[in-house]
Short mmCIF file of C-alpha atoms in Angstrom, two decimals:
data_model
loop_
_atom_site.label_atom_id
_atom_site.label_comp_id
_atom_site.label_asym_id
_atom_site.label_seq_id
_atom_site.Cartn_x
_atom_site.Cartn_y
_atom_site.Cartn_z
CA MET A 1 -69.98 44.32 0.93
CA LYS A 2 -67.26 46.43 -0.81
CA LYS A 3 -67.27 46.21 -4.60
CA ILE A 4 -64.09 46.18 -6.81
CA LEU A 5 -64.17 47.20 -10.45
CA VAL A 6 -61.52 45.72 -12.81
CA PRO A 7 -61.66 46.99 -16.33
CA CYS A 8 -60.19 43.97 -18.18
CA ASP A 9 -59.30 43.12 -21.92
CA PHE A 10 -57.54 39.98 -20.65
CA SER A 11 -54.21 40.99 -21.94
CA ALA A 12 -51.32 40.05 -19.93
CA SER A 13 -51.06 43.33 -17.93
CA ALA A 14 -54.93 43.33 -17.48
CA ILE A 15 -54.67 39.75 -16.09
CA GLU A 16 -52.07 40.94 -13.37
CA GLY A 17 -54.53 43.68 -12.47
CA LEU A 18 -57.32 40.92 -12.07
CA HIS A 19 -55.07 38.65 -9.99
CA PHE A 20 -54.23 41.58 -7.47
CA ALA A 21 -57.90 42.49 -7.25
CA VAL A 22 -58.66 39.02 -6.41
CA GLU A 23 -56.12 38.91 -3.77
CA LEU A 24 -57.37 42.17 -2.34
CA ALA A 25 -61.11 41.26 -2.56
CA ALA A 26 -60.40 37.96 -0.71
CA ALA A 27 -58.62 39.92 2.14
CA THR A 28 -61.19 42.49 2.36
CA SER A 29 -64.41 40.65 1.80
CA ALA A 30 -65.10 42.31 -1.38
CA ALA A 31 -67.13 41.30 -4.48
CA ILE A 32 -65.46 41.79 -8.10
CA THR A 33 -67.06 43.16 -11.15
CA VAL A 34 -64.96 42.58 -14.25
CA LEU A 35 -65.69 45.05 -17.06
CA SER A 36 -64.77 44.61 -20.65
CA VAL A 37 -65.33 47.34 -23.01
CA ILE A 38 -66.01 46.80 -26.84
CA SER A 39 -64.80 50.07 -28.65
CA LEU A 40 -66.89 51.70 -31.16
CA GLN A 41 -64.31 50.71 -33.88
CA GLN A 42 -65.15 47.00 -32.98
CA GLN A 43 -68.88 47.41 -33.13
CA MET A 44 -69.05 45.58 -36.52
CA ASP A 45 -67.61 42.39 -34.88
CA GLU A 46 -69.44 43.05 -31.50
CA PHE A 47 -70.72 39.42 -31.38
CA LEU A 48 -67.25 37.83 -31.73
CA VAL A 49 -65.56 40.21 -29.58
CA SER A 50 -68.22 39.62 -26.79
CA GLU A 51 -67.70 35.79 -27.20
CA GLY A 52 -63.93 36.25 -26.96
CA PHE A 53 -64.27 38.27 -23.68
CA ARG A 54 -66.59 35.68 -22.26
CA GLU A 55 -64.49 32.80 -22.97
CA ASN A 56 -61.42 34.52 -21.40
CA PHE A 57 -63.38 35.44 -18.25
CA GLU A 58 -64.53 31.98 -17.89
CA ASN A 59 -61.18 30.44 -18.21
CA GLU A 60 -59.63 32.79 -15.76
CA VAL A 61 -62.34 32.02 -13.26
CA ILE A 62 -61.75 28.36 -13.55
CA LYS A 63 -58.04 28.82 -13.27
CA LEU A 64 -58.13 31.13 -10.34
CA ARG A 65 -60.90 28.99 -8.38
CA LEU A 66 -62.03 32.24 -6.86
CA PRO A 67 -63.48 32.01 -3.35
CA ILE A 68 -65.18 35.34 -3.80
CA PRO A 69 -68.33 36.86 -5.83
CA ILE A 70 -67.37 37.80 -9.34
CA CYS A 71 -69.28 38.77 -12.31
CA HIS A 72 -68.50 39.88 -15.90
CA LYS A 73 -70.06 42.95 -17.70
CA ILE A 74 -69.67 43.86 -21.25
CA ARG A 75 -70.28 47.23 -22.53
CA LEU A 76 -70.11 48.87 -25.81
CA GLY A 77 -68.57 52.52 -26.01
CA LYS A 78 -65.90 54.73 -25.07
CA PHE A 79 -63.48 53.16 -22.51
CA ALA A 80 -63.26 55.84 -19.93
CA VAL A 81 -66.96 56.67 -20.10
CA SER A 82 -68.01 52.99 -19.66
CA VAL A 83 -65.65 52.78 -16.84
CA ILE A 84 -67.04 55.94 -15.03
CA ASP A 85 -70.50 54.86 -15.74
CA ALA A 86 -69.90 51.45 -14.24
CA ILE A 87 -68.67 53.02 -11.06
CA ALA A 88 -71.97 54.83 -10.54
CA GLU A 89 -74.39 52.09 -11.69
CA GLU A 90 -72.62 49.24 -9.90
CA ARG A 91 -71.92 51.22 -6.81
CA ILE A 92 -68.19 50.63 -6.94
CA ASP A 93 -65.92 51.24 -4.10
CA LEU A 94 -62.48 50.82 -5.85
CA VAL A 95 -61.15 50.36 -9.24
CA VAL A 96 -58.04 48.11 -10.08
CA ILE A 97 -56.35 48.72 -13.48
CA GLY A 98 -53.61 46.40 -14.99
CA THR A 99 -51.24 48.57 -16.86
CA ARG A 100 -48.06 48.01 -18.97
CA GLY A 101 -45.94 50.73 -17.08
CA SER A 102 -43.66 53.19 -18.28
CA ARG A 103 -43.44 51.91 -21.77
CA GLY A 104 -46.98 53.17 -22.50
CA TRP A 105 -50.47 51.97 -21.57
CA GLU A 106 -51.47 48.82 -23.07
CA GLY A 107 -54.60 47.90 -25.29
CA PRO A 108 -57.63 50.11 -24.42
CA PHE A 109 -55.80 51.57 -21.40
CA MET A 110 -54.42 54.35 -23.54
CA GLY A 111 -52.92 57.36 -21.67
CA SER A 112 -55.81 59.81 -22.30
CA ASN A 113 -58.41 57.27 -21.13
CA VAL A 114 -56.65 56.42 -17.86
CA GLU A 115 -55.68 59.93 -17.16
CA LYS A 116 -59.63 60.87 -17.43
CA ILE A 117 -60.34 57.88 -14.98
CA ILE A 118 -57.62 59.18 -12.53
CA LYS A 119 -58.99 62.82 -12.82
CA VAL A 120 -62.72 62.13 -12.47
CA SER A 121 -63.05 58.68 -10.74
CA PRO A 122 -65.07 59.28 -7.41
CA VAL A 123 -63.36 56.20 -5.89
CA PRO A 124 -59.61 55.08 -5.53
CA VAL A 125 -57.89 53.64 -8.55
CA PHE A 126 -55.12 51.16 -7.99
CA ALA A 127 -52.88 50.81 -11.25
CA VAL A 128 -51.08 47.48 -11.17
CA LYS A 129 -47.70 47.26 -13.26
CA ALA A 130 -46.43 43.73 -12.46
CA LYS A 131 -47.24 40.87 -10.40
CA THR A 132 -48.01 42.35 -6.81
CA HIS A 133 -49.06 40.59 -3.67
CA LEU A 134 -50.52 42.27 -0.68
CA ALA A 135 -48.20 40.90 1.81
CA GLY A 136 -45.29 42.51 -0.04
CA ILE A 137 -46.72 46.17 0.29
CA ARG A 138 -44.90 47.38 3.36
CA ASN A 139 -43.59 50.95 2.29
CA VAL A 140 -45.90 53.32 0.72
CA VAL A 141 -44.68 56.66 -0.57
CA PHE A 142 -47.08 59.67 -0.16
CA PRO A 143 -46.43 63.02 -1.64
CA CYS A 144 -48.44 65.33 0.56
CA ASP A 145 -49.69 68.83 0.06
CA LEU A 146 -49.83 69.79 3.71
CA MET A 147 -53.44 71.00 3.51
CA LEU A 148 -55.07 70.94 6.81
CA SER A 149 -58.67 70.11 5.85
CA GLU A 150 -60.67 66.70 6.18
CA HIS A 151 -61.14 65.13 2.72
CA TYR A 152 -62.26 61.78 1.30
CA GLY A 153 -58.96 60.93 -0.29
CA MET A 154 -57.13 60.89 3.09
CA THR A 155 -59.90 59.03 4.93
CA ARG A 156 -59.41 56.31 2.06
CA LEU A 157 -55.54 56.38 2.31
CA LYS A 158 -55.69 55.89 6.10
CA LYS A 159 -58.10 52.78 5.53
CA ILE A 160 -55.88 51.09 2.98
CA GLN A 161 -52.80 51.78 5.05
CA ALA A 162 -54.38 50.01 7.86
CA GLU A 163 -55.43 47.13 5.83
CA LEU A 164 -51.93 46.62 4.44
CA GLY A 165 -50.26 47.37 7.66
CA ALA A 166 -47.72 49.40 5.69
CA THR A 167 -45.50 52.48 6.78
CA LEU A 168 -46.43 55.56 5.19
CA HIS A 169 -43.39 57.67 4.02
CA LEU A 170 -44.57 61.29 3.70
CA LEU A 171 -42.90 63.15 1.11
CA ARG A 172 -42.78 67.00 0.46
CA ILE A 173 -41.09 68.14 -2.75
CA ASP A 174 -39.67 71.46 -2.28
CA THR A 175 -39.68 73.18 -5.65
CA SER A 176 -39.11 76.83 -4.29
CA GLY A 177 -36.50 76.51 -1.37
CA PHE A 178 -38.63 79.40 0.24
CA LEU A 179 -39.36 77.67 3.47
CA SER A 180 -36.21 76.21 5.64
CA ARG A 181 -36.16 72.35 6.06
CA GLU A 182 -36.92 72.77 9.73
CA THR A 183 -40.09 74.68 8.86
CA LEU A 184 -41.21 72.25 6.37
CA TYR A 185 -40.54 69.39 8.72
CA ASP A 186 -42.70 71.10 11.33
CA ARG A 187 -45.49 71.58 8.87
CA ILE A 188 -45.44 68.02 7.72
CA LYS A 189 -45.55 67.03 11.29
CA GLU A 190 -48.56 69.28 11.98
CA TYR A 191 -50.19 67.59 8.81
CA ALA A 192 -49.53 64.26 10.15
CA ILE A 193 -51.12 65.06 13.61
CA PHE A 194 -54.12 66.83 12.05
CA HIS A 195 -55.00 63.90 9.93
CA GLY A 196 -54.35 61.30 12.75
CA LEU A 197 -51.61 59.58 10.94
CA SER A 198 -49.68 56.90 12.59
CA LYS A 199 -46.67 54.55 11.35
CA TYR A 200 -45.16 57.17 9.10
CA THR A 201 -41.84 58.76 8.25
CA ILE A 202 -41.10 62.54 7.36
CA ASN A 203 -39.11 63.21 4.24
CA ILE A 204 -38.13 66.31 2.42
CA VAL A 205 -36.65 66.36 -1.19
CA THR A 206 -35.55 69.71 -3.13
CA ASP A 207 -36.36 69.45 -6.80
CA THR A 208 -37.90 71.48 -9.55
CA ASP A 209 -39.23 68.33 -11.24
CA GLU A 210 -42.07 66.87 -8.95
CA THR A 211 -42.73 63.71 -10.81
CA ALA A 212 -39.20 62.89 -11.26
CA ALA A 213 -38.47 63.51 -7.66
CA ILE A 214 -41.27 61.27 -6.50
CA LEU A 215 -40.19 58.51 -8.57
CA HIS A 216 -36.43 58.84 -7.59
CA PHE A 217 -37.27 58.91 -3.95
CA ALA A 218 -39.56 55.72 -4.23
CA LYS A 219 -36.79 53.84 -6.01
CA GLN A 220 -34.11 54.92 -3.50
CA LEU A 221 -36.35 53.80 -0.61
CA GLY A 222 -37.27 50.51 -2.31
CA ALA A 223 -40.86 51.44 -1.92
CA ASP A 224 -43.69 48.95 -2.74
CA MET A 225 -46.44 51.67 -3.76
CA ILE A 226 -46.86 55.24 -4.32
CA ALA A 227 -50.22 56.86 -3.13
CA MET A 228 -51.31 60.26 -4.25
CA THR A 229 -54.62 62.11 -3.60
CA THR A 230 -55.60 65.07 -5.89
CA ARG A 231 -58.39 67.31 -6.55
CA GLY A 232 -59.16 65.93 -9.82
CA ALA A 233 -60.03 67.77 -13.02
CA ALA A 234 -61.97 70.45 -11.03
CA ASP A 235 -58.77 72.24 -9.62
CA LEU A 236 -55.99 72.31 -12.20
CA ASN A 237 -54.10 74.80 -9.93
CA HIS A 238 -53.47 72.24 -7.19
CA LEU A 239 -49.83 71.31 -6.56
CA TYR A 240 -50.61 67.53 -6.70
CA MET A 241 -53.19 67.68 -9.61
CA SER A 242 -54.26 64.93 -11.53
CA SER A 243 -51.61 65.57 -14.47
CA ILE A 244 -48.76 64.91 -11.98
CA ALA A 245 -50.52 61.91 -10.73
CA ALA A 246 -51.13 60.54 -14.25
CA ASP A 247 -47.33 61.19 -14.91
CA VAL A 248 -46.17 59.33 -11.87
CA VAL A 249 -48.72 56.38 -12.64
CA ASN A 250 -47.50 56.19 -16.33
CA HIS A 251 -43.81 56.19 -15.48
CA ALA A 252 -43.67 54.35 -12.28
CA HIS A 253 -42.40 50.55 -12.10
CA LEU A 254 -44.50 49.97 -9.07
CA LEU A 255 -48.07 49.73 -7.75
CA THR A 256 -49.73 53.09 -7.51
CA TRP A 257 -52.99 54.49 -5.69
CA THR A 258 -54.65 57.47 -6.63
CA CYS A 259 -57.87 59.25 -5.21
CA ILE A 260 -59.50 62.42 -5.44
CA GLN A 261 -59.91 64.48 -2.48
CA GLN A 262 -63.59 64.92 -2.64
CA PRO A 263 -66.01 62.30 -4.22
CA VAL A 264 -67.50 64.52 -6.95
CA LYS A 265 -68.41 63.36 -10.37
CA GLN A 266 -66.91 65.15 -13.22
CA PRO A 267 -67.79 64.92 -16.95
CA VAL A 268 -65.42 62.71 -19.08
#
């Protein structure tokens, strides 16, 4: 059975992430582990904080009337480290995080922590910005790097596309203008064929600001989700490296999905 990890402090945005995870779990026959992290600064009040987390969890479970297996774990420590450790120990397949969006990360989901998770998580990460339903995800923007090599991220992306029944809008941001649009189109087509993609469109945008171009294209399209694969923290020279993915996740007003191209564990 697939396992979904939901880091949750039971703030409003975190609850939206939990609700999306529940819907996803019900559709894919998955189990959910809700993870609440007590920071080192809260250590003196560990008992009270733990009781608060437990009460909030029980209230949400009763309210949602969940038809799926769900459990609650509480850890003391650094947020990002706790999440990455839980992924390994609980054999997690997917992480779902509720965030506040472009105004900044909420509660324990501070930018540096979420960026670390995006960079080093060995499994895909959904960042949920607002109430989102699976049935409404029909158009997914995917900035592609045109690399003709098999990797974990693309395998996972094709699987989630199939589960959603969505159209994949392949997007290439041309920052140099070195290649003609015809050449770029042919290379994107070759990329799609190599990876066995179906139900997709090809799109080329010329811009020097990749993050802004991705967000603008998604807004113009009326996209429901942005998906990005990265090489994580191990390869900082990669075009769509983790910092760009983190910028997109932080500033997007819609659901985002990120996944490293190879399931390698990196230190947090």
